[in-house]
Amino acid sequence: MAVQPFDGVAVVAPTTVRYARHSDKPAHWWVGRALHDVIAAAGITKQEVDGLALSSFTMGPDTTIAMTEHFDMAPRWIEWLPTGGASGVMALRRAARAVQAGDASIVACIGADTANPASFAELVRNFSRFSDTAVRPYGAPGPNGMFALITANYMARFGATRADFGAIAMAQRANAEGNPNALLGGKPLSLEQYLAAPAIVEPLHLFDCVMPCAGAEAFLVMSEERARALGLPHAVIRGSIERHNAYFDEPVAVRAGWAMDRDSLYAQAGVGPEAMDCLEVYDDYPVIVAMQLEDLGFCAKGEAAKFLRHNSLTIDGALPVNTSGGQLSCGQAGAAGGFLPVVEALRQITGQTLGRRVPGARLALASGYGMVTYDRCLATAAAVLEGRV
Amino acid sequence: MSITLQACAQCGARQYPPRDLCRVCLADALGSVEETGEGRLIVSAIVHRSLEPDFAGDLPLRIGTVHLACGLRIIAFVDAGLADGAPVRLRQEAGRDGAALWYAGALETGA
Ligand SMILES: [Zn+2]
């Protein structure tokens, strides 16, 4: 059976709770603040929200259900997405289906996390059984260790250089200029600085790694009819895919689930990658941006470095990528980092950007990648969104 | 020298990291097998920053992905002098806290 279209569904009210390097507030505050801001942005009341989809790493032991009590809500549909970097697109997909089926009429989708100096190490320590038993004893390198291996393997296999990854980090830093939410946005990044940065897990150096922080990202999913009645600029979902644990037999990941499903994505959308005005991808490390350029069909496998030498990823470049600066410039606000691609895509195609906008942007691709439980992330998802202003 | 891996008595599949049922046929029939430990060091990386203060005194550490002949991949410490891509032999040794850890060493050639 073919994937049913996402007809009749609107995505509205891109919302960002300003990131902070550290926060003494619990994740619950960040969730609640995002809920407050997202309903204010849409001009609706809390009572009108009858669906709630949440993702957070630091809300433990609570999940979505507990938040209904924290905030006096009685939704008829809830979802919990413990899938980090893929949780934003996954929330979007689930909320859209709930609205289509009539199981909810307005779904608030929120990714939120707090951060304190101990929380990241604590999170990594308890992340998964496999990482605890089969990675942590090897120097506790965290995700940096696994993505250093993926990066080194990619470089050796396809001839990419550190400077190629530097081009990604520099373009995103340039895109962050003017975005008040980018914690590193005021600091331009030169190739010299990128190359001279201290090693974290070689070949990864400081500017290959995201800076953990606190923050939240959110949006609402409702019917197009409702969005129009509310007078809200909105996006429709032209197509969407999801895949988990793809290519699990490959000894080191050189591709991920998008490669398995991108034909379906573009068939649903009725357009190809060349039609995208901007691309908002998950950027825990530059190599993963390169992998998405390939697996989502912007260039052939192994050719991202060549592509980057001829196509700038800046807002005024050939293919604007991570137009907010991405996590590499904004910081990684835990699960909110998995919502950032959807929220920034929505901002660009509805003209509600925090910083600069790709002129006339109408079609955007948002992509997610999450959960390194052993030596790669398992969850992938993507959506093509079209602005209707 | 050999290594011990978790294996399924029903279908023969090897698995790592250890699981509670067979990853392939889901049988509740796990045991262990001896393997040679021969494989290839696909790639390595050098850990300069650890998330755990306990490792600070050991840094830098070299880790790598070893692809065993039986198809499994294992994250291991890598002995000095081994090039990425080299054939290796995995061995288990007691790590700092006494638990058995994987080390990739040169695959001795000849007799
Ligand atoms: Zn079996």
Short mmCIF file of C-alpha atoms and ligand atoms in Angstrom, two decimals:
data_model
loop_
_atom_site.label_atom_id
_atom_site.label_comp_id
_atom_site.label_asym_id
_atom_site.label_seq_id
_atom_site.Cartn_x
_atom_site.Cartn_y
_atom_site.Cartn_z
CA MET A 1 0.00 0.00 0.00
CA ALA A 2 1.36 3.39 -0.99
CA VAL A 3 2.11 5.98 1.68
CA GLN A 4 -1.05 8.00 2.20
CA PRO A 5 -0.57 11.72 1.53
CA PHE A 6 -0.47 14.18 4.42
CA ASP A 7 -3.29 16.18 2.84
CA GLY A 8 -5.17 18.70 4.87
CA VAL A 9 -2.52 19.09 7.57
CA ALA A 10 -0.84 22.38 8.46
CA VAL A 11 2.29 23.05 10.52
CA VAL A 12 2.34 26.44 12.23
CA ALA A 13 3.93 28.65 14.87
CA PRO A 14 7.67 27.94 14.76
CA THR A 15 8.83 28.57 18.31
CA THR A 16 12.24 28.73 19.92
CA VAL A 17 12.91 29.27 23.62
CA ARG A 18 16.22 31.11 23.69
CA TYR A 19 19.09 28.71 24.30
CA ALA A 20 21.36 29.05 27.32
CA ARG A 21 24.80 27.53 27.85
CA HIS A 22 23.68 26.28 31.26
CA SER A 23 20.39 26.38 33.09
CA ASP A 24 19.45 25.81 36.71
CA LYS A 25 15.86 25.19 35.62
CA PRO A 26 14.65 21.62 35.02
CA ALA A 27 13.57 20.40 31.58
CA HIS A 28 9.96 20.81 32.70
CA TRP A 29 10.41 24.59 32.72
CA TRP A 30 11.72 24.51 29.16
CA VAL A 31 8.78 22.35 28.02
CA GLY A 32 6.27 24.61 29.72
CA ARG A 33 7.88 27.76 28.39
CA ALA A 34 7.78 26.33 24.85
CA LEU A 35 4.11 25.45 25.29
CA HIS A 36 3.40 28.98 26.54
CA ASP A 37 5.21 30.53 23.60
CA VAL A 38 3.83 28.25 20.88
CA ILE A 39 0.19 28.81 21.79
CA ALA A 40 0.83 32.55 22.11
CA ALA A 41 2.38 32.54 18.64
CA ALA A 42 -0.75 30.88 17.23
CA GLY A 43 -3.21 32.98 19.22
CA ILE A 44 -4.93 29.97 20.74
CA THR A 45 -5.58 28.87 24.32
CA LYS A 46 -4.06 25.95 26.18
CA GLN A 47 -7.51 24.31 26.28
CA GLU A 48 -7.55 24.13 22.50
CA VAL A 49 -4.44 21.95 22.50
CA ASP A 50 -5.80 18.41 22.59
CA GLY A 51 -2.65 16.60 21.51
CA LEU A 52 0.83 16.74 23.02
CA ALA A 53 4.02 15.22 21.57
CA LEU A 54 7.21 15.66 23.58
CA SER A 55 10.86 14.77 23.38
CA SER A 56 13.44 15.35 26.08
CA PHE A 57 16.51 13.63 27.50
CA THR A 58 16.58 15.42 30.85
CA MET A 59 12.96 15.25 31.98
CA GLY A 60 13.42 11.91 33.71
CA PRO A 61 11.66 10.17 35.28
CA ASP A 62 8.80 12.05 33.65
CA THR A 63 7.39 11.71 30.15
CA THR A 64 4.56 13.39 28.25
CA ILE A 65 1.86 12.06 30.53
CA ALA A 66 3.34 13.75 33.60
CA MET A 67 3.39 17.08 31.79
CA THR A 68 -0.38 16.99 31.31
CA GLU A 69 -0.62 17.15 35.11
CA HIS A 70 2.12 19.76 35.46
CA PHE A 71 0.21 22.07 33.15
CA ASP A 72 -3.47 21.21 33.79
CA MET A 73 -4.15 19.76 30.38
CA ALA A 74 -6.56 17.00 29.39
CA PRO A 75 -5.47 16.06 25.87
CA ARG A 76 -7.09 13.17 24.04
CA TRP A 77 -3.84 12.17 22.34
CA ILE A 78 -0.22 12.14 23.58
CA GLU A 79 3.07 10.90 22.20
CA TRP A 80 6.54 10.49 23.70
CA LEU A 81 9.54 10.46 21.37
CA PRO A 82 12.72 9.23 23.02
CA THR A 83 14.55 9.48 19.70
CA GLY A 84 16.66 12.61 20.06
CA GLY A 85 17.86 13.90 16.73
CA ALA A 86 15.03 12.28 14.80
CA SER A 87 12.29 13.25 17.25
CA GLY A 88 11.20 16.47 15.55
CA VAL A 89 10.34 14.92 12.19
CA MET A 90 8.88 11.89 13.96
CA ALA A 91 6.65 14.11 16.11
CA LEU A 92 5.54 15.94 12.98
CA ARG A 93 4.64 12.69 11.23
CA ARG A 94 2.69 11.28 14.16
CA ALA A 95 0.87 14.51 14.89
CA ALA A 96 -0.10 14.86 11.23
CA ARG A 97 -1.63 11.40 11.19
CA ALA A 98 -3.50 12.08 14.44
CA VAL A 99 -4.99 15.25 12.97
CA GLN A 100 -5.93 13.47 9.74
CA ALA A 101 -7.61 10.68 11.69
CA GLY A 102 -9.46 13.06 13.96
CA ASP A 103 -7.69 11.77 17.05
CA ALA A 104 -6.55 15.30 17.85
CA SER A 105 -7.29 18.70 16.39
CA ILE A 106 -4.32 20.76 17.60
CA VAL A 107 -1.11 18.99 18.57
CA ALA A 108 1.72 20.82 20.32
CA CYS A 109 5.06 19.26 19.38
CA ILE A 110 7.91 20.20 21.69
CA GLY A 111 11.55 19.23 22.07
CA ALA A 112 13.16 20.63 25.20
CA ASP A 113 16.14 20.00 27.44
CA THR A 114 18.01 21.59 30.23
CA ALA A 115 21.79 21.50 30.65
CA ASN A 116 24.17 21.81 33.53
CA PRO A 117 27.86 20.99 33.68
CA ALA A 118 27.22 17.42 34.87
CA SER A 119 24.14 16.59 32.80
CA PHE A 120 25.80 15.70 29.51
CA ALA A 121 28.23 13.17 30.99
CA GLU A 122 25.36 11.79 33.05
CA LEU A 123 23.16 11.48 29.97
CA VAL A 124 25.87 9.67 28.02
CA ARG A 125 26.57 7.37 30.95
CA ASN A 126 22.98 6.14 31.01
CA PHE A 127 22.24 6.35 27.30
CA SER A 128 22.00 2.70 26.30
CA ARG A 129 23.02 -0.76 27.42
CA PHE A 130 25.28 -1.27 24.43
CA SER A 131 27.13 2.00 24.84
CA ASP A 132 27.50 1.36 28.55
CA THR A 133 28.95 -2.13 28.08
CA ALA A 134 30.78 -1.84 24.75
CA VAL A 135 31.87 1.81 24.37
CA ARG A 136 32.23 3.48 27.76
CA PRO A 137 35.05 1.17 28.97
CA TYR A 138 37.12 2.38 25.99
CA GLY A 139 37.98 5.81 27.35
CA ALA A 140 34.37 7.02 27.69
CA PRO A 141 34.65 8.97 24.46
CA GLY A 142 30.87 9.45 24.20
CA PRO A 143 29.33 10.12 20.81
CA ASN A 144 32.52 11.98 19.83
CA GLY A 145 34.33 8.64 19.76
CA MET A 146 31.85 6.91 17.48
CA PHE A 147 31.56 9.85 15.12
CA ALA A 148 35.34 10.21 15.02
CA LEU A 149 35.42 6.65 13.69
CA ILE A 150 32.67 7.40 11.18
CA THR A 151 34.47 10.58 10.10
CA ALA A 152 37.89 8.91 9.77
CA ASN A 153 36.39 6.07 7.78
CA TYR A 154 34.58 8.51 5.49
CA MET A 155 37.78 10.48 4.93
CA ALA A 156 39.80 7.38 4.10
CA ARG A 157 37.18 5.85 1.87
CA PHE A 158 36.12 8.92 -0.10
CA GLY A 159 39.16 11.19 0.08
CA ALA A 160 37.49 13.94 2.10
CA THR A 161 39.71 16.25 4.13
CA ARG A 162 39.33 18.18 7.36
CA ALA A 163 39.05 21.32 5.25
CA ASP A 164 35.99 19.85 3.53
CA PHE A 165 34.29 19.43 6.88
CA GLY A 166 35.53 22.87 7.81
CA ALA A 167 33.61 24.28 4.85
CA ILE A 168 30.40 22.93 6.39
CA ALA A 169 31.17 24.35 9.83
CA MET A 170 32.17 27.73 8.36
CA ALA A 171 29.10 28.01 6.12
CA GLN A 172 26.82 27.26 9.04
CA ARG A 173 28.63 29.80 11.20
CA ALA A 174 28.13 32.38 8.48
CA ASN A 175 24.44 31.47 8.36
CA ALA A 176 24.16 32.05 12.11
CA GLU A 177 25.01 35.71 11.70
CA GLY A 178 21.95 37.69 12.67
CA ASN A 179 20.33 34.79 14.56
CA PRO A 180 20.11 36.00 18.17
CA ASN A 181 19.50 32.41 19.32
CA ALA A 182 22.85 31.11 18.06
CA LEU A 183 25.10 30.88 21.11
CA LEU A 184 28.17 30.95 18.85
CA GLY A 185 26.58 33.19 16.21
CA GLY A 186 28.62 36.26 16.98
CA LYS A 187 31.90 34.49 16.36
CA PRO A 188 32.90 34.07 12.72
CA LEU A 189 34.89 30.93 12.02
CA SER A 190 37.88 30.90 9.69
CA LEU A 191 39.48 27.84 8.14
CA GLU A 192 42.64 28.60 10.13
CA GLN A 193 40.67 28.61 13.38
CA TYR A 194 38.83 25.45 12.40
CA LEU A 195 42.03 23.57 11.56
CA ALA A 196 43.93 24.84 14.60
CA ALA A 197 41.23 23.90 17.12
CA PRO A 198 42.14 21.43 19.85
CA ALA A 199 41.61 17.74 19.15
CA ILE A 200 38.64 16.10 20.89
CA VAL A 201 38.71 12.60 19.40
CA GLU A 202 40.90 12.73 16.30
CA PRO A 203 40.02 13.40 13.54
CA LEU A 204 37.32 15.45 15.30
CA HIS A 205 38.39 18.79 16.70
CA LEU A 206 36.52 21.42 18.69
CA PHE A 207 34.50 22.96 15.86
CA ASP A 208 33.29 19.55 14.63
CA CYS A 209 31.49 19.04 17.91
CA VAL A 210 28.29 20.69 19.07
CA MET A 211 28.18 22.56 22.35
CA PRO A 212 25.59 21.10 24.73
CA CYS A 213 23.14 23.73 26.00
CA ALA A 214 19.59 24.21 27.29
CA GLY A 215 16.72 25.23 25.05
CA ALA A 216 13.46 24.31 23.41
CA GLU A 217 11.91 24.20 19.94
CA ALA A 218 8.23 23.74 19.18
CA PHE A 219 5.50 23.91 16.55
CA LEU A 220 1.80 23.13 16.25
CA VAL A 221 0.10 20.69 13.90
CA MET A 222 -3.56 21.30 12.98
CA SER A 223 -5.84 21.13 9.96
CA GLU A 224 -5.16 23.50 7.09
CA GLU A 225 -8.67 24.74 7.51
CA ARG A 226 -7.97 25.69 11.11
CA ALA A 227 -4.68 27.36 10.21
CA ARG A 228 -6.45 29.43 7.57
CA ALA A 229 -9.25 30.35 9.97
CA LEU A 230 -6.64 31.52 12.47
CA GLY A 231 -4.91 33.50 9.73
CA LEU A 232 -1.61 31.71 10.38
CA PRO A 233 1.18 31.40 7.86
CA HIS A 234 1.69 27.66 7.63
CA ALA A 235 3.39 24.80 5.86
CA VAL A 236 1.95 21.66 4.36
CA ILE A 237 3.72 18.29 4.33
CA ARG A 238 4.49 17.25 0.77
CA GLY A 239 6.09 13.97 1.82
CA SER A 240 7.84 12.25 4.69
CA ILE A 241 9.90 9.17 5.49
CA GLU A 242 11.23 7.36 8.54
CA ARG A 243 13.60 4.40 8.98
CA HIS A 244 15.41 2.79 11.89
CA ASN A 245 18.58 0.70 12.12
CA ALA A 246 19.10 0.75 8.35
CA TYR A 247 22.14 -1.03 6.89
CA PHE A 248 22.90 -2.58 10.28
CA ASP A 249 25.41 -5.00 8.79
CA GLU A 250 27.79 -2.28 7.56
CA PRO A 251 30.86 -2.36 9.79
CA VAL A 252 31.20 1.43 9.87
CA ALA A 253 28.30 3.64 8.84
CA VAL A 254 28.77 5.41 5.51
CA ARG A 255 25.06 5.96 4.90
CA ALA A 256 21.83 5.85 6.86
CA GLY A 257 18.12 5.28 6.41
CA TRP A 258 17.46 8.26 4.11
CA ALA A 259 19.22 6.39 1.30
CA MET A 260 16.71 3.58 1.67
CA ASP A 261 13.64 5.81 1.48
CA ARG A 262 14.48 8.97 -0.43
CA ASP A 263 12.80 7.76 -3.63
CA SER A 264 9.59 7.45 -1.66
CA LEU A 265 10.10 10.91 -0.18
CA TYR A 266 10.47 12.61 -3.55
CA ALA A 267 7.73 10.52 -5.14
CA GLN A 268 5.35 11.66 -2.42
CA ALA A 269 6.49 15.25 -2.83
CA GLY A 270 6.28 15.17 -6.61
CA VAL A 271 9.57 17.09 -6.80
CA GLY A 272 13.23 16.19 -6.47
CA PRO A 273 16.05 17.54 -4.33
CA GLU A 274 16.81 20.21 -6.92
CA ALA A 275 13.49 21.88 -6.10
CA MET A 276 14.41 22.59 -2.47
CA ASP A 277 14.99 26.22 -1.54
CA CYS A 278 16.77 25.19 1.63
CA LEU A 279 17.85 22.07 3.44
CA GLU A 280 17.68 21.79 7.23
CA VAL A 281 19.59 18.71 8.32
CA TYR A 282 20.74 17.22 11.57
CA ASP A 283 24.27 18.39 12.24
CA ASP A 284 25.70 16.69 15.27
CA TYR A 285 28.94 16.49 13.25
CA PRO A 286 29.87 17.84 9.80
CA VAL A 287 30.26 14.31 8.40
CA ILE A 288 26.56 13.73 9.06
CA VAL A 289 25.69 16.81 7.04
CA ALA A 290 27.81 15.37 4.21
CA MET A 291 26.06 12.02 4.60
CA GLN A 292 22.63 13.65 4.32
CA LEU A 293 23.66 15.59 1.20
CA GLU A 294 24.43 12.22 -0.33
CA ASP A 295 21.68 10.03 1.08
CA LEU A 296 18.99 12.64 0.36
CA GLY A 297 20.13 12.77 -3.24
CA PHE A 298 21.86 16.15 -3.55
CA CYS A 299 25.00 14.38 -4.75
CA ALA A 300 26.25 10.83 -5.19
CA LYS A 301 27.67 8.73 -2.33
CA GLY A 302 31.18 9.84 -1.47
CA GLU A 303 30.92 13.06 -3.46
CA ALA A 304 29.85 15.53 -0.80
CA ALA A 305 33.36 16.99 -0.59
CA LYS A 306 33.39 17.62 -4.32
CA PHE A 307 29.87 19.04 -4.11
CA LEU A 308 30.98 21.41 -1.34
CA ARG A 309 33.86 22.71 -3.42
CA HIS A 310 31.37 23.90 -6.04
CA ASN A 311 28.28 24.68 -3.98
CA SER A 312 28.25 26.97 -0.99
CA LEU A 313 25.89 26.06 1.84
CA THR A 314 25.46 29.67 2.92
CA ILE A 315 22.12 31.45 2.77
CA ASP A 316 23.13 33.23 -0.42
CA GLY A 317 24.83 30.11 -1.81
CA ALA A 318 23.77 27.45 -4.31
CA LEU A 319 22.16 25.26 -1.64
CA PRO A 320 21.39 26.97 1.65
CA VAL A 321 21.87 24.40 4.41
CA ASN A 322 21.13 24.89 8.11
CA THR A 323 20.13 28.48 7.65
CA SER A 324 19.93 29.21 11.38
CA GLY A 325 23.52 28.12 11.83
CA GLY A 326 22.42 24.67 12.93
CA GLN A 327 23.45 23.05 16.16
CA LEU A 328 27.09 23.64 15.29
CA SER A 329 26.43 27.36 15.78
CA CYS A 330 23.32 27.51 17.97
CA GLY A 331 24.39 24.81 20.42
CA GLN A 332 22.79 21.42 20.92
CA ALA A 333 19.81 21.80 23.22
CA GLY A 334 19.35 18.05 23.65
CA ALA A 335 16.19 16.82 21.97
CA ALA A 336 15.41 20.36 20.83
CA GLY A 337 18.27 19.84 18.39
CA GLY A 338 16.11 17.19 16.75
CA PHE A 339 13.30 19.74 16.36
CA LEU A 340 15.54 22.49 15.00
CA PRO A 341 15.44 21.26 11.37
CA VAL A 342 11.62 21.26 11.33
CA VAL A 343 11.30 24.60 13.13
CA GLU A 344 13.91 26.34 10.96
CA ALA A 345 12.38 24.90 7.76
CA LEU A 346 9.01 26.23 8.90
CA ARG A 347 10.55 29.62 9.67
CA GLN A 348 12.17 29.89 6.26
CA ILE A 349 9.14 28.94 4.16
CA THR A 350 6.66 31.01 6.17
CA GLY A 351 8.86 34.08 6.50
CA GLN A 352 9.28 33.92 10.27
CA THR A 353 13.06 33.62 10.57
CA LEU A 354 15.07 34.66 13.62
CA GLY A 355 17.99 35.66 11.43
CA ARG A 356 18.31 35.87 7.68
CA ARG A 357 15.89 34.33 5.20
CA VAL A 358 16.52 32.60 1.90
CA PRO A 359 14.72 35.04 -0.39
CA GLY A 360 11.36 33.65 -1.47
CA ALA A 361 11.92 30.24 0.12
CA ARG A 362 8.88 28.02 -0.43
CA LEU A 363 10.08 24.40 -0.35
CA ALA A 364 12.30 23.02 2.40
CA LEU A 365 13.56 19.63 3.39
CA ALA A 366 13.91 18.88 7.11
CA SER A 367 15.86 15.84 8.21
CA GLY A 368 16.58 14.12 11.49
CA TYR A 369 19.11 11.58 12.79
CA GLY A 370 19.18 10.25 16.30
CA MET A 371 20.24 7.79 18.97
CA VAL A 372 23.78 6.46 18.96
CA THR A 373 23.17 3.40 21.10
CA TYR A 374 26.39 1.71 19.99
CA ASP A 375 28.46 2.98 17.08
CA ARG A 376 26.06 4.99 14.89
CA CYS A 377 22.70 6.73 15.09
CA LEU A 378 19.79 4.42 14.40
CA ALA A 379 16.84 6.70 13.68
CA THR A 380 16.42 8.67 10.46
CA ALA A 381 13.48 10.71 9.24
CA ALA A 382 12.82 13.49 6.75
CA ALA A 383 9.99 15.65 5.48
CA VAL A 384 9.44 18.00 2.55
CA LEU A 385 7.53 21.07 3.65
CA GLU A 386 5.91 23.75 1.51
CA GLY A 387 5.07 27.21 2.79
CA ARG A 388 1.57 28.64 2.33
CA VAL A 389 1.66 32.23 3.35
CA MET B 1 44.86 -17.75 21.06
CA SER B 2 41.12 -17.48 20.75
CA ILE B 3 38.29 -15.28 21.86
CA THR B 4 34.88 -16.14 23.20
CA LEU B 5 31.77 -14.72 21.59
CA GLN B 6 28.08 -15.06 22.33
CA ALA B 7 26.41 -17.40 19.83
CA CYS B 8 23.02 -18.94 19.17
CA ALA B 9 22.74 -22.71 19.58
CA GLN B 10 19.76 -22.80 17.22
CA CYS B 11 20.92 -20.82 14.17
CA GLY B 12 24.60 -20.32 14.87
CA ALA B 13 24.58 -16.52 14.69
CA ARG B 14 27.32 -14.72 16.61
CA GLN B 15 26.53 -11.44 18.29
CA TYR B 16 28.17 -8.45 19.91
CA PRO B 17 27.46 -6.58 22.10
CA PRO B 18 25.85 -9.43 24.05
CA ARG B 19 22.06 -9.65 23.96
CA ASP B 20 19.41 -11.62 25.82
CA LEU B 21 18.05 -13.58 22.86
CA CYS B 22 19.42 -14.39 19.43
CA ARG B 23 19.40 -11.23 17.28
CA VAL B 24 18.60 -13.25 14.15
CA CYS B 25 16.12 -16.01 15.05
CA LEU B 26 15.13 -14.69 18.51
CA ALA B 27 15.76 -18.11 20.06
CA ASP B 28 16.32 -18.29 23.79
CA ALA B 29 19.31 -20.52 23.17
CA LEU B 30 22.41 -18.44 23.69
CA GLY B 31 25.75 -19.94 24.49
CA SER B 32 29.31 -19.13 23.59
CA VAL B 33 31.78 -20.14 20.91
CA GLU B 34 35.52 -19.84 20.49
CA GLU B 35 36.67 -17.80 17.51
CA THR B 36 40.15 -16.98 16.29
CA GLY B 37 39.73 -13.25 16.83
CA GLU B 38 41.09 -12.55 13.37
CA GLY B 39 39.77 -9.53 11.60
CA ARG B 40 40.61 -6.17 10.16
CA LEU B 41 41.08 -2.82 11.83
CA ILE B 42 38.73 -0.80 9.69
CA VAL B 43 39.43 2.56 11.26
CA SER B 44 40.81 4.10 14.42
CA ALA B 45 40.53 7.36 16.32
CA ILE B 46 42.48 8.99 19.12
CA VAL B 47 40.62 9.99 22.24
CA HIS B 48 41.99 13.23 23.68
CA ARG B 49 38.94 14.11 25.74
CA SER B 50 36.97 11.68 27.85
CA LEU B 51 33.61 12.27 29.46
CA GLU B 52 34.81 10.51 32.60
CA PRO B 53 37.47 12.08 34.83
CA ASP B 54 38.71 8.57 35.65
CA PHE B 55 40.26 8.28 32.21
CA ALA B 56 42.08 11.62 32.31
CA GLY B 57 45.39 10.06 33.30
CA ASP B 58 45.27 7.54 30.45
CA LEU B 59 44.76 9.98 27.59
CA PRO B 60 45.35 9.97 24.71
CA LEU B 61 43.86 6.54 23.99
CA ARG B 62 43.56 4.89 20.60
CA ILE B 63 40.30 3.10 19.84
CA GLY B 64 39.12 1.44 16.68
CA THR B 65 36.48 -0.59 14.92
CA VAL B 66 37.53 -4.18 14.30
CA HIS B 67 35.56 -6.15 11.75
CA LEU B 68 35.89 -9.81 12.64
CA ALA B 69 36.04 -12.52 10.00
CA CYS B 70 32.74 -13.84 11.39
CA GLY B 71 31.08 -10.53 10.49
CA LEU B 72 30.81 -8.81 13.86
CA ARG B 73 32.22 -5.38 14.64
CA ILE B 74 33.80 -4.61 17.97
CA ILE B 75 35.07 -1.33 19.42
CA ALA B 76 38.49 -2.05 20.92
CA PHE B 77 41.67 -0.43 22.14
CA VAL B 78 44.28 -0.48 19.39
CA ASP B 79 47.94 -1.35 19.93
CA ALA B 80 50.56 1.15 18.82
CA GLY B 81 51.92 0.77 15.33
CA LEU B 82 48.86 -0.75 13.71
CA ALA B 83 47.72 1.02 10.56
CA ASP B 84 44.05 1.48 9.72
CA GLY B 85 43.07 -1.32 7.36
CA ALA B 86 45.60 -3.75 8.82
CA PRO B 87 44.72 -7.35 9.58
CA VAL B 88 44.53 -7.74 13.36
CA ARG B 89 43.87 -10.25 16.05
CA LEU B 90 41.53 -9.33 18.89
CA ARG B 91 42.33 -10.43 22.40
CA GLN B 92 40.75 -9.87 25.77
CA GLU B 93 42.71 -8.51 28.68
CA ALA B 94 41.74 -7.24 32.05
CA GLY B 95 41.30 -3.48 31.89
CA ARG B 96 41.98 -1.01 34.70
CA ASP B 97 39.02 -2.09 36.80
CA GLY B 98 39.59 -5.78 36.19
CA ALA B 99 36.85 -6.27 33.62
CA ALA B 100 37.85 -8.00 30.38
CA LEU B 101 38.30 -5.52 27.53
CA TRP B 102 39.08 -5.90 23.85
CA TYR B 103 42.49 -5.07 22.40
CA ALA B 104 43.45 -5.19 18.74
CA GLY B 105 46.99 -6.36 18.06
CA ALA B 106 49.09 -7.28 15.06
CA LEU B 107 48.11 -10.51 13.36
CA GLU B 108 51.25 -12.59 13.71
CA THR B 109 52.18 -14.17 10.41
CA GLY B 110 53.92 -17.45 9.58
CA ALA B 111 53.82 -20.52 11.81
ZN ZN C 1 19.58 -17.75 16.37
#
